[in-house]
Coordinates of C-alpha atoms in Angstrom, one line a residue:
Chain Q
X1 CA 79.8 62.4 114.8
X2 CA 79.0 66.1 115.1
X3 CA 75.5 65.4 113.7
X4 CA 74.6 63.3 116.8
X5 CA 74.8 66.4 118.9
X6 CA 71.5 67.5 117.4
X7 CA 68.4 66.2 119.1
X8 CA 66.6 65.7 115.7
X9 CA 69.5 63.5 114.4
X10 CA 69.5 61.5 117.6
X11 CA 65.8 60.9 117.2
X12 CA 66.2 60.1 113.5
X13 CA 69.0 57.5 114.2
X14 CA 67.1 55.9 117.1
X15 CA 63.8 55.7 115.4
X16 CA 65.3 54.7 112.0
X17 CA 67.3 51.9 113.7
X18 CA 64.2 50.5 115.4
X19 CA 62.1 50.7 112.3
X20 CA 64.9 49.2 110.1
X21 CA 64.9 46.1 112.4
X22 CA 61.2 45.3 112.2
X23 CA 60.8 46.5 108.6
X24 CA 63.6 44.1 107.4
X25 CA 62.0 41.1 109.1
X26 CA 58.6 42.1 107.7
X27 CA 60.2 42.3 104.2
X28 CA 61.4 38.8 104.3
X29 CA 57.8 37.5 105.1
X30 CA 56.2 39.8 102.5
X31 CA 58.6 38.7 99.7
X32 CA 58.1 35.1 100.5
X33 CA 54.3 35.6 100.6
X34 CA 54.6 37.3 97.1
X35 CA 53.3 40.5 98.7
X36 CA 56.4 42.6 98.1
X37 CA 54.4 45.5 96.7
X38 CA 52.1 45.6 99.7
X39 CA 54.4 48.1 101.5
X40 CA 54.4 50.4 98.5
X41 CA 50.6 50.2 98.3
X42 CA 50.1 50.9 102.0
X43 CA 52.3 53.9 101.9
X44 CA 50.2 55.4 99.1
X45 CA 47.0 54.6 101.0
X46 CA 48.6 56.2 104.1
X47 CA 49.2 59.4 102.0
X48 CA 45.4 59.6 101.6
X49 CA 45.2 59.5 105.4
X50 CA 47.8 62.3 105.7
X51 CA 46.0 64.4 103.2
X52 CA 42.7 63.7 104.9
X53 CA 44.1 64.6 108.3
X54 CA 45.4 67.9 106.9
X55 CA 42.1 68.7 105.3
X56 CA 40.2 67.9 108.5
X57 CA 42.8 69.8 110.6
X58 CA 43.8 66.6 112.5
X59 CA 47.3 65.2 113.2
X60 CA 48.3 64.0 109.7
X61 CA 50.7 61.4 111.0
X62 CA 48.0 59.8 113.1
X63 CA 45.4 59.8 110.4
X64 CA 48.0 58.4 108.0
X65 CA 48.6 55.7 110.6
X66 CA 44.9 54.8 111.0
X67 CA 44.3 54.8 107.2
X68 CA 47.3 52.5 106.6
X69 CA 45.9 50.0 109.1
X70 CA 42.5 50.2 107.4
X71 CA 44.1 49.7 104.0
X72 CA 46.0 46.7 105.4
X73 CA 42.7 45.1 106.6
X74 CA 41.0 45.9 103.3
X75 CA 43.9 44.3 101.2
X76 CA 43.6 41.1 103.3
X77 CA 39.9 40.8 102.4
X78 CA 40.5 41.6 98.7
X79 CA 43.4 39.1 98.6
X80 CA 41.1 36.3 99.6
X81 CA 38.8 37.2 96.7
X82 CA 41.8 37.1 94.3
X83 CA 43.7 34.3 95.9
X84 CA 45.7 33.2 92.9
X85 CA 46.5 36.7 91.8
X86 CA 47.3 38.5 95.1
X87 CA 49.0 41.4 93.3
X88 CA 45.6 42.4 91.9
X89 CA 44.4 43.2 95.4
X90 CA 47.5 45.4 95.9
X91 CA 46.7 47.3 92.6
X92 CA 43.1 47.8 93.5
X93 CA 43.8 49.3 97.0
X94 CA 46.7 51.3 95.7
X95 CA 44.5 53.0 93.1
X96 CA 41.9 53.7 95.7
X97 CA 44.5 55.2 98.1
X98 CA 46.4 57.3 95.6
X99 CA 43.3 58.7 93.9
X100 CA 41.9 59.7 97.3
X101 CA 45.2 61.3 98.2
X102 CA 45.4 63.3 95.0
X103 CA 41.9 64.6 95.4
X104 CA 42.4 65.5 99.0
X105 CA 45.7 67.2 98.4
X106 CA 44.1 69.4 95.7
X107 CA 41.7 70.5 98.4
X108 CA 44.7 71.5 100.5
X109 CA 46.4 74.0 98.2
X110 CA 48.0 75.9 101.1
X111 CA 50.1 73.0 102.5
X112 CA 51.6 71.4 99.4
X113 CA 55.1 72.2 100.6
X114 CA 54.8 70.2 103.8
X115 CA 53.7 67.2 101.7
X116 CA 57.1 67.0 100.2
X117 CA 58.4 65.8 103.6
X118 CA 55.8 63.1 103.6
X119 CA 56.7 62.1 100.1
X120 CA 60.5 62.0 100.4
X121 CA 61.1 61.9 104.2
X122 CA 62.8 64.3 106.5
X123 CA 65.1 63.8 109.4
X124 CA 63.6 66.8 111.1
X125 CA 60.1 65.3 110.6
X126 CA 60.6 63.0 113.5
X127 CA 59.0 64.8 116.4
X128 CA 58.4 63.4 119.9
X129 CA 54.9 62.1 119.0
X130 CA 56.3 60.3 116.0
X131 CA 59.2 58.9 118.0
X132 CA 56.8 57.5 120.6
X133 CA 54.7 56.0 117.8
X134 CA 57.7 54.4 116.2
X135 CA 58.9 52.9 119.5
X136 CA 55.4 51.5 120.1
X137 CA 55.2 50.0 116.6
X138 CA 58.7 48.6 116.8
X139 CA 57.8 46.9 120.1
X140 CA 54.5 45.5 118.9
X141 CA 56.2 44.3 115.7
X142 CA 59.1 42.6 117.5
X143 CA 56.6 40.8 119.9
X144 CA 54.5 39.7 116.9
X145 CA 57.5 38.3 115.0
X146 CA 58.9 36.5 118.0
X147 CA 55.6 35.0 119.3
X148 CA 54.3 34.0 115.9
X149 CA 57.6 33.0 114.3
X150 CA 56.6 29.3 114.0
X151 CA 53.1 29.7 112.6
X152 CA 54.4 32.6 110.3
X153 CA 57.0 30.3 108.9
X154 CA 54.4 27.6 108.2
X155 CA 51.9 30.1 106.7
X156 CA 54.5 31.7 104.6
X157 CA 55.4 28.3 103.0
X158 CA 51.9 27.1 102.5
X159 CA 48.6 28.4 104.0
X160 CA 46.7 25.2 103.4
X161 CA 49.2 22.9 105.2
X162 CA 49.3 25.4 108.0
X163 CA 45.5 25.4 108.3
X164 CA 45.5 21.5 108.5
X165 CA 47.9 21.9 111.4
X166 CA 45.3 23.8 113.3
X167 CA 46.9 27.3 112.8
X168 CA 44.3 30.1 112.6
X169 CA 45.6 31.2 109.2
X170 CA 43.0 33.9 108.6
X171 CA 43.5 35.6 112.0
X172 CA 47.3 35.5 111.8
X173 CA 47.2 36.8 108.2
X174 CA 44.9 39.7 109.3
X175 CA 47.2 40.6 112.2
X176 CA 50.2 40.4 109.9
X177 CA 48.5 42.8 107.5
X178 CA 47.7 45.2 110.3
X179 CA 51.4 45.0 111.6
X180 CA 52.5 45.7 108.0
X181 CA 50.3 48.8 107.9
X182 CA 51.6 50.0 111.3
X183 CA 55.3 49.6 110.2
X184 CA 54.7 51.3 106.8
X185 CA 53.0 54.3 108.5
X186 CA 55.7 54.5 111.2
X187 CA 58.5 54.4 108.7
X188 CA 57.0 57.1 106.5
X189 CA 58.4 60.3 108.3
X190 CA 62.0 59.1 107.8
X191 CA 62.0 57.5 104.3
X192 CA 58.9 59.1 102.9
X193 CA 55.8 57.6 101.2
X194 CA 57.5 57.1 97.8
X195 CA 60.4 55.1 99.1
X196 CA 59.1 53.4 102.2
X197 CA 59.0 50.0 100.4
X198 CA 62.8 50.3 99.8
X199 CA 63.5 49.9 103.5
X200 CA 61.2 46.8 103.6
X201 CA 61.9 45.1 100.3
X202 CA 65.7 45.7 99.6
X203 CA 67.2 44.3 102.8
X204 CA 65.0 41.2 102.4
X205 CA 65.8 40.8 98.7
X206 CA 69.5 40.6 99.4
X207 CA 69.1 38.5 102.6
X208 CA 67.0 35.8 100.7
X209 CA 69.8 35.6 98.0
X210 CA 72.8 35.2 100.3
X211 CA 71.5 33.5 103.5
X212 CA 72.2 29.9 104.1
X213 CA 69.0 29.4 106.1
X214 CA 65.7 31.0 107.0
X215 CA 66.7 32.1 110.4
X216 CA 69.9 33.6 109.1
X217 CA 67.9 35.4 106.4
X218 CA 66.0 37.3 109.1
X219 CA 69.2 38.4 110.9
X220 CA 71.0 39.3 107.7
X221 CA 68.0 41.4 106.6
X222 CA 68.1 43.2 110.0
X223 CA 71.8 43.9 109.5
X224 CA 71.4 45.2 106.0
X225 CA 68.5 47.3 107.1
X226 CA 70.5 48.9 109.9
X227 CA 73.5 49.5 107.7
X228 CA 71.3 51.1 105.1
X229 CA 69.5 53.4 107.4
X230 CA 72.5 54.6 109.4
X231 CA 74.7 55.1 106.3
X232 CA 71.8 56.7 104.5
X233 CA 71.0 59.1 107.4
X234 CA 74.7 60.1 107.7
X235 CA 75.0 60.7 103.9
X236 CA 71.7 62.6 104.0
X237 CA 73.0 64.9 106.7
X238 CA 76.4 65.4 105.1
X239 CA 75.0 66.1 101.6
X240 CA 71.8 67.7 102.6
X241 CA 69.8 65.3 100.5
X242 CA 66.4 63.8 101.4
X243 CA 66.8 60.8 103.8
X244 CA 64.3 58.6 101.9
X245 CA 66.1 58.7 98.6
X246 CA 69.6 58.5 100.2
X247 CA 68.7 55.4 102.3
X248 CA 67.1 53.8 99.2
X249 CA 70.2 54.4 97.1
X250 CA 72.5 53.0 99.9
X251 CA 70.3 49.9 100.1
X252 CA 70.3 49.5 96.3
X253 CA 74.1 49.7 96.2
X254 CA 74.3 47.1 98.9
X255 CA 71.9 44.8 97.0
X256 CA 73.9 45.1 93.8
X257 CA 77.2 44.6 95.6
X258 CA 75.8 41.6 97.5
X259 CA 74.5 39.9 94.4
X260 CA 77.7 40.6 92.5
X261 CA 79.8 39.2 95.4
X262 CA 77.6 36.1 95.6
X263 CA 78.0 35.5 91.8
X264 CA 81.8 36.0 92.1
X265 CA 82.0 33.5 95.0
X266 CA 80.0 31.0 92.9
X267 CA 82.3 31.5 90.0
X268 CA 85.4 31.2 92.1
X269 CA 83.9 28.0 93.6
X270 CA 83.3 26.5 90.1
X271 CA 86.9 27.4 89.1
X272 CA 88.3 25.8 92.2
X273 CA 86.4 22.6 91.7
X274 CA 87.4 22.5 88.1
X275 CA 91.1 22.9 88.9
X276 CA 91.0 20.4 91.8
X277 CA 89.0 18.0 89.6
X278 CA 86.5 17.7 92.4
X279 CA 83.3 15.8 91.7
X280 CA 79.8 17.1 92.5
X281 CA 78.0 15.9 95.5
X282 CA 77.9 12.1 95.0
X283 CA 76.0 11.2 98.1
X284 CA 73.1 8.8 97.1
X285 CA 69.8 10.5 96.7
X286 CA 67.8 7.4 96.3
X287 CA 64.6 6.8 98.3
X288 CA 65.7 3.9 100.6
X289 CA 63.8 0.6 100.0
X290 CA 62.1 -0.7 103.1
X291 CA 62.4 -4.3 104.1
X292 CA 61.4 -6.2 107.2
X293 CA 64.9 -6.0 108.5
X294 CA 65.2 -2.3 107.7
X295 CA 66.2 -0.2 110.7
X296 CA 66.9 3.5 110.6
X297 CA 69.9 4.4 112.7
X298 CA 69.5 7.9 114.1
X299 CA 71.5 9.9 116.4
X300 CA 68.4 10.5 118.4
X301 CA 68.2 14.0 117.2
X302 CA 71.3 15.1 118.9
X303 CA 73.3 15.8 115.8
X304 CA 70.9 18.4 114.4
X305 CA 69.9 20.3 117.5
X306 CA 72.7 22.7 117.4
X307 CA 72.0 23.5 113.7
X308 CA 68.6 25.1 114.1
Chain C
X1 CA 37.5 4.1 114.2
X2 CA 36.0 6.5 111.6
X3 CA 38.4 9.3 111.0
X4 CA 36.8 11.1 108.0
X5 CA 33.7 10.8 106.1
X6 CA 31.5 12.5 103.4
X7 CA 27.9 12.0 102.8
X8 CA 26.2 13.2 99.7
X9 CA 28.6 16.1 99.3
X10 CA 28.0 18.6 96.5
X11 CA 30.7 21.2 95.6
X12 CA 31.7 23.4 92.7
X13 CA 34.0 26.4 92.0
X14 CA 31.6 28.1 89.7
X15 CA 27.9 27.8 89.6
X16 CA 28.2 24.3 88.2
X17 CA 29.1 21.6 90.7
X18 CA 32.2 19.6 90.0
X19 CA 31.6 17.1 92.6
X20 CA 28.1 15.6 93.2
X21 CA 26.7 13.1 95.7
X22 CA 30.2 12.3 96.9
X23 CA 30.4 9.7 99.7
X24 CA 33.6 8.5 101.4
X25 CA 34.6 6.9 104.6
X26 CA 38.2 6.7 106.0
X27 CA 38.9 4.4 108.9
X28 CA 42.0 4.4 111.1
X29 CA 44.8 2.1 110.1
X30 CA 44.0 2.0 106.4
X31 CA 46.1 2.6 103.4
X32 CA 43.7 4.1 100.8
X33 CA 44.3 5.4 97.3
X34 CA 42.0 8.0 95.7
X35 CA 42.0 7.8 91.9
X36 CA 40.2 9.0 88.9
X37 CA 41.0 10.7 85.6
X38 CA 42.4 14.3 85.3
X39 CA 39.8 16.9 86.3
X40 CA 37.8 14.4 88.4
X41 CA 38.1 16.6 91.5
X42 CA 40.5 14.4 93.5
X43 CA 42.2 17.3 95.0
X44 CA 38.9 19.0 95.7
X45 CA 37.8 15.8 97.5
X46 CA 40.9 15.9 99.8
X47 CA 40.4 19.6 100.5
X48 CA 36.8 19.0 101.4
X49 CA 37.7 16.2 103.7
X50 CA 40.3 18.4 105.5
X51 CA 37.8 21.3 105.9
X52 CA 39.9 23.6 103.7
X53 CA 36.8 24.3 101.6
X54 CA 33.2 24.1 102.5
X55 CA 30.7 22.0 100.6
X56 CA 27.6 23.4 99.1
X57 CA 25.5 20.6 100.5
X58 CA 26.0 17.4 102.3
X59 CA 27.9 16.4 105.5
X60 CA 31.7 16.3 106.0
X61 CA 33.1 14.8 109.2
X62 CA 36.7 14.9 110.4
X63 CA 37.5 13.4 113.8
X64 CA 38.9 15.8 116.3
X65 CA 40.7 13.1 118.4
X66 CA 42.6 9.9 117.7
X67 CA 42.0 6.5 119.1
X68 CA 43.9 7.4 122.3
X69 CA 41.7 10.4 122.9
X70 CA 44.5 12.9 122.0
X71 CA 44.2 15.6 119.4
X72 CA 44.1 14.2 115.9
X73 CA 47.4 15.2 114.1
X74 CA 47.0 15.5 110.3
X75 CA 49.9 15.5 108.0
X76 CA 49.1 17.1 104.6
X77 CA 51.2 17.1 101.5
X78 CA 49.6 19.3 98.8
X79 CA 50.2 18.7 95.1
X80 CA 53.6 20.0 94.0
X81 CA 53.8 22.6 96.7
X82 CA 57.6 22.3 97.0
X83 CA 58.1 23.1 93.4
X84 CA 55.9 26.2 93.8
X85 CA 58.2 27.4 96.7
X86 CA 61.4 26.7 95.0
X87 CA 63.1 29.9 96.1
X88 CA 62.2 29.5 99.8
X89 CA 65.4 30.4 101.7
X90 CA 65.3 27.5 104.2
X91 CA 67.5 24.5 104.8
X92 CA 65.9 21.1 104.6
X93 CA 66.5 20.6 108.3
X94 CA 64.6 23.8 109.2
X95 CA 61.8 22.9 106.9
X96 CA 61.3 19.3 108.1
X97 CA 61.7 20.4 111.8
X98 CA 58.7 22.8 111.2
X99 CA 56.6 19.6 111.0
X100 CA 57.1 19.2 114.8
X101 CA 55.7 22.6 115.5
X102 CA 52.2 21.1 115.4
X103 CA 52.7 19.6 118.9
X104 CA 52.6 21.9 121.9
X105 CA 52.6 25.7 122.1
X106 CA 54.3 28.0 119.6
X107 CA 56.8 29.2 122.1
X108 CA 57.9 25.9 123.6
X109 CA 61.6 24.8 123.3
X110 CA 61.9 22.0 120.8
X111 CA 62.8 18.8 122.5
X112 CA 65.1 15.8 121.8
X113 CA 62.0 14.0 120.5
X114 CA 61.3 16.7 118.0
X115 CA 64.8 16.5 116.6
X116 CA 64.8 12.7 116.7
X117 CA 61.5 12.6 114.7
X118 CA 63.0 15.0 112.2
X119 CA 66.1 13.0 111.8
X120 CA 64.2 9.8 111.5
X121 CA 61.8 11.3 108.9
X122 CA 64.7 12.6 106.8
X123 CA 66.5 9.3 106.9
X124 CA 63.3 7.4 105.9
X125 CA 63.1 9.5 102.7
X126 CA 66.8 9.3 102.1
X127 CA 67.5 13.1 102.6
X128 CA 69.4 13.2 105.9
X129 CA 72.8 13.7 104.2
X130 CA 71.4 16.8 102.5
X131 CA 69.9 18.3 105.6
X132 CA 72.0 21.5 105.4
X133 CA 71.2 22.2 101.8
X134 CA 68.7 24.9 100.7
X135 CA 65.3 23.8 99.4
X136 CA 65.9 25.7 96.2
X137 CA 68.9 23.5 95.3
X138 CA 66.9 20.3 95.2
X139 CA 65.3 18.5 92.2
X140 CA 61.5 18.2 91.9
X141 CA 61.5 14.6 93.3
X142 CA 63.8 15.6 96.2
X143 CA 61.5 18.5 97.1
X144 CA 58.5 16.2 97.1
X145 CA 60.4 13.9 99.4
X146 CA 61.2 16.6 102.0
X147 CA 57.5 17.6 102.0
X148 CA 56.7 13.9 102.8
X149 CA 59.4 14.0 105.5
X150 CA 57.9 17.1 107.1
X151 CA 54.5 15.4 107.3
X152 CA 56.2 12.3 108.8
X153 CA 58.0 14.4 111.3
X154 CA 54.6 15.4 112.7
X155 CA 54.0 11.8 113.7
X156 CA 50.6 12.1 112.1
X157 CA 47.5 9.9 112.9
X158 CA 46.2 10.7 109.4
X159 CA 48.5 11.4 106.5
X160 CA 46.8 12.9 103.4
X161 CA 48.9 13.3 100.3
X162 CA 48.1 14.7 96.8
X163 CA 50.0 12.9 94.1
X164 CA 53.1 12.5 96.4
X165 CA 55.2 10.5 94.0
X166 CA 55.2 13.3 91.4
X167 CA 58.8 13.8 90.1
X168 CA 60.1 10.5 91.7
X169 CA 61.8 7.8 89.8
X170 CA 60.4 4.3 89.9
X171 CA 62.9 3.0 92.5
X172 CA 61.9 5.9 94.8
X173 CA 58.2 5.4 94.2
X174 CA 58.5 1.8 95.4
X175 CA 60.6 2.9 98.4
X176 CA 57.8 5.4 99.2
X177 CA 55.0 2.8 98.9
X178 CA 56.9 0.4 101.2
X179 CA 57.5 3.2 103.7
X180 CA 53.8 4.2 103.8
X181 CA 52.8 0.5 104.2
X182 CA 55.3 0.3 107.2
X183 CA 53.7 3.4 108.8
X184 CA 50.2 1.9 108.3
X185 CA 51.0 -1.6 109.6
X186 CA 53.6 -0.9 112.2
X187 CA 52.6 2.5 113.6
X188 CA 48.8 2.3 113.0
X189 CA 48.8 5.5 110.9
X190 CA 46.1 6.1 108.3
X191 CA 47.4 7.0 104.8
X192 CA 45.2 8.5 102.1
X193 CA 46.8 9.4 98.8
X194 CA 45.8 10.6 95.4
X195 CA 47.6 8.6 92.7
X196 CA 47.5 7.7 89.0
X197 CA 49.8 4.7 89.5
X198 CA 47.3 2.1 90.8
X199 CA 49.1 -0.8 89.1
X200 CA 52.3 -0.1 91.0
X201 CA 50.7 0.6 94.5
X202 CA 47.9 -1.9 94.3
X203 CA 49.5 -4.6 96.4
X204 CA 50.3 -2.2 99.3
X205 CA 46.7 -0.8 99.5
X206 CA 43.8 -1.7 101.7
X207 CA 41.2 0.2 99.6
X208 CA 40.8 2.2 96.4
X209 CA 38.3 5.1 96.2
X210 CA 37.6 5.9 92.6
X211 CA 35.9 9.0 91.3
X212 CA 33.4 8.2 88.5
X213 CA 31.7 10.5 86.1
X214 CA 28.0 10.8 86.5
X215 CA 25.8 10.4 83.5
X216 CA 24.3 13.8 83.9
X217 CA 27.7 15.5 84.4
X218 CA 29.8 16.1 87.5
X219 CA 31.7 13.6 89.5
X220 CA 30.8 11.3 92.4
X221 CA 33.0 9.1 94.4
X222 CA 32.4 5.6 95.7
X223 CA 34.5 2.9 97.1
X224 CA 35.0 0.4 94.3
X225 CA 37.7 -1.9 95.4
X226 CA 38.9 -3.5 98.5
X227 CA 42.5 -4.6 98.3
X228 CA 44.2 -7.1 100.6
X229 CA 47.1 -4.8 101.5
X230 CA 49.0 -8.1 101.4
X231 CA 52.4 -6.7 100.5
X232 CA 54.9 -8.3 102.7
X233 CA 58.4 -6.7 102.9
X234 CA 61.2 -9.0 101.9
X235 CA 64.1 -9.7 104.1

């Protein structure tokens, strides 16, 4: 724990932990909305902001943050134009962001070295301004995911049904996109532009596979995100490797191990039921016929309250 | 009471209208079927009536309040939506309970009533025993049933369903028709559903709205048949 004596490591752990929590929850919603690549796209757009900020001699982190939010708003509008193929909107905005970043970077020949910390992340890159930004983003993200958890669940399953329930789908989707942009930009200093999506997508990908319910998927994703960031930062310090790549590899290993464990458990379950000659679920699945004398006996809802 | 209506509505997805001079009235306490051949814009008609898409021309009316003056609650079951979301990591119970979110604020604590409505809806579609299973483990017909259960858990005034019996076997389809008939006659709900199985459902219905092809192209809808809704449950 010698590394925690350093201020920059304390900041990296604190900021990384906060961002891991909100990024993992964001990832679950993004994956289920079939927008898993949105984080990747926004990080590339954000890079254009970083390059633009450097060129205009402004704070690159702040300009990257602003441009990521602008990109998130743009993608929401383009998504509505290509409703059935929402990945097209991702591709369009990513091309725009990356091409602008390349052009702007070529105009900043003198600072190519510092760009590598934006591309691959750096534990020393988290200064006090960025730490404050991350705390603010984590707070806003947490409030959003708590207050809007019910409408978000409904929108994520089906936007049209949510709209018929009186949920302002367009507004909530727009705020969701802006929050996505903010979280991506805030996570950039630690994991870097190229791998920011790993922190968002990988915990969610595993959580969705192994969780028994939606609520548990959110908590499992947060747990995996925290383990990934803390182990990745530790390994990065010990091995002097870039934190972005190290965190992404740890998360990938967790994903592969989690999926393998799940398959093994399924296989073991099949073997057990074969040996014990157990039959599959034989509870009737017929739609009950309704007669005049039909009565539905319920427990008054008491039986299911503790389960959700 | 008039809940929804359309007057001379014109709509299309490209520059050619797919629905022309469409007229439709839905009154409270009716069990109505919308029918027509494939491509007749039945789904479009439902989406227009719900305000999900805006017509090019014509008037669409959807009541804001029910007969008691409270906010009109609409239950909507889109076409095969559950099959599309087959990997959704949610239990059946979580999913159907989400139907009750429509009442009250987003942050309110769910009440005994919400849980009771959820249980009742799940029992009515025969899925209560499976409440802790994940959506992805269900068959197409079972997924359709939990979507119906979610709409029922809302305690809707108006229930609009797009081919709700897709994937159900015949026994389940009749169970479904009887259940809808019960909700209309006993609870005063209004049920509108798109169906191709008119022969099966005919005796349960109050009215059939049929989409007909216009001679010059496009589709229009008109009320063609009044049914007695004379089905009487046995027992």
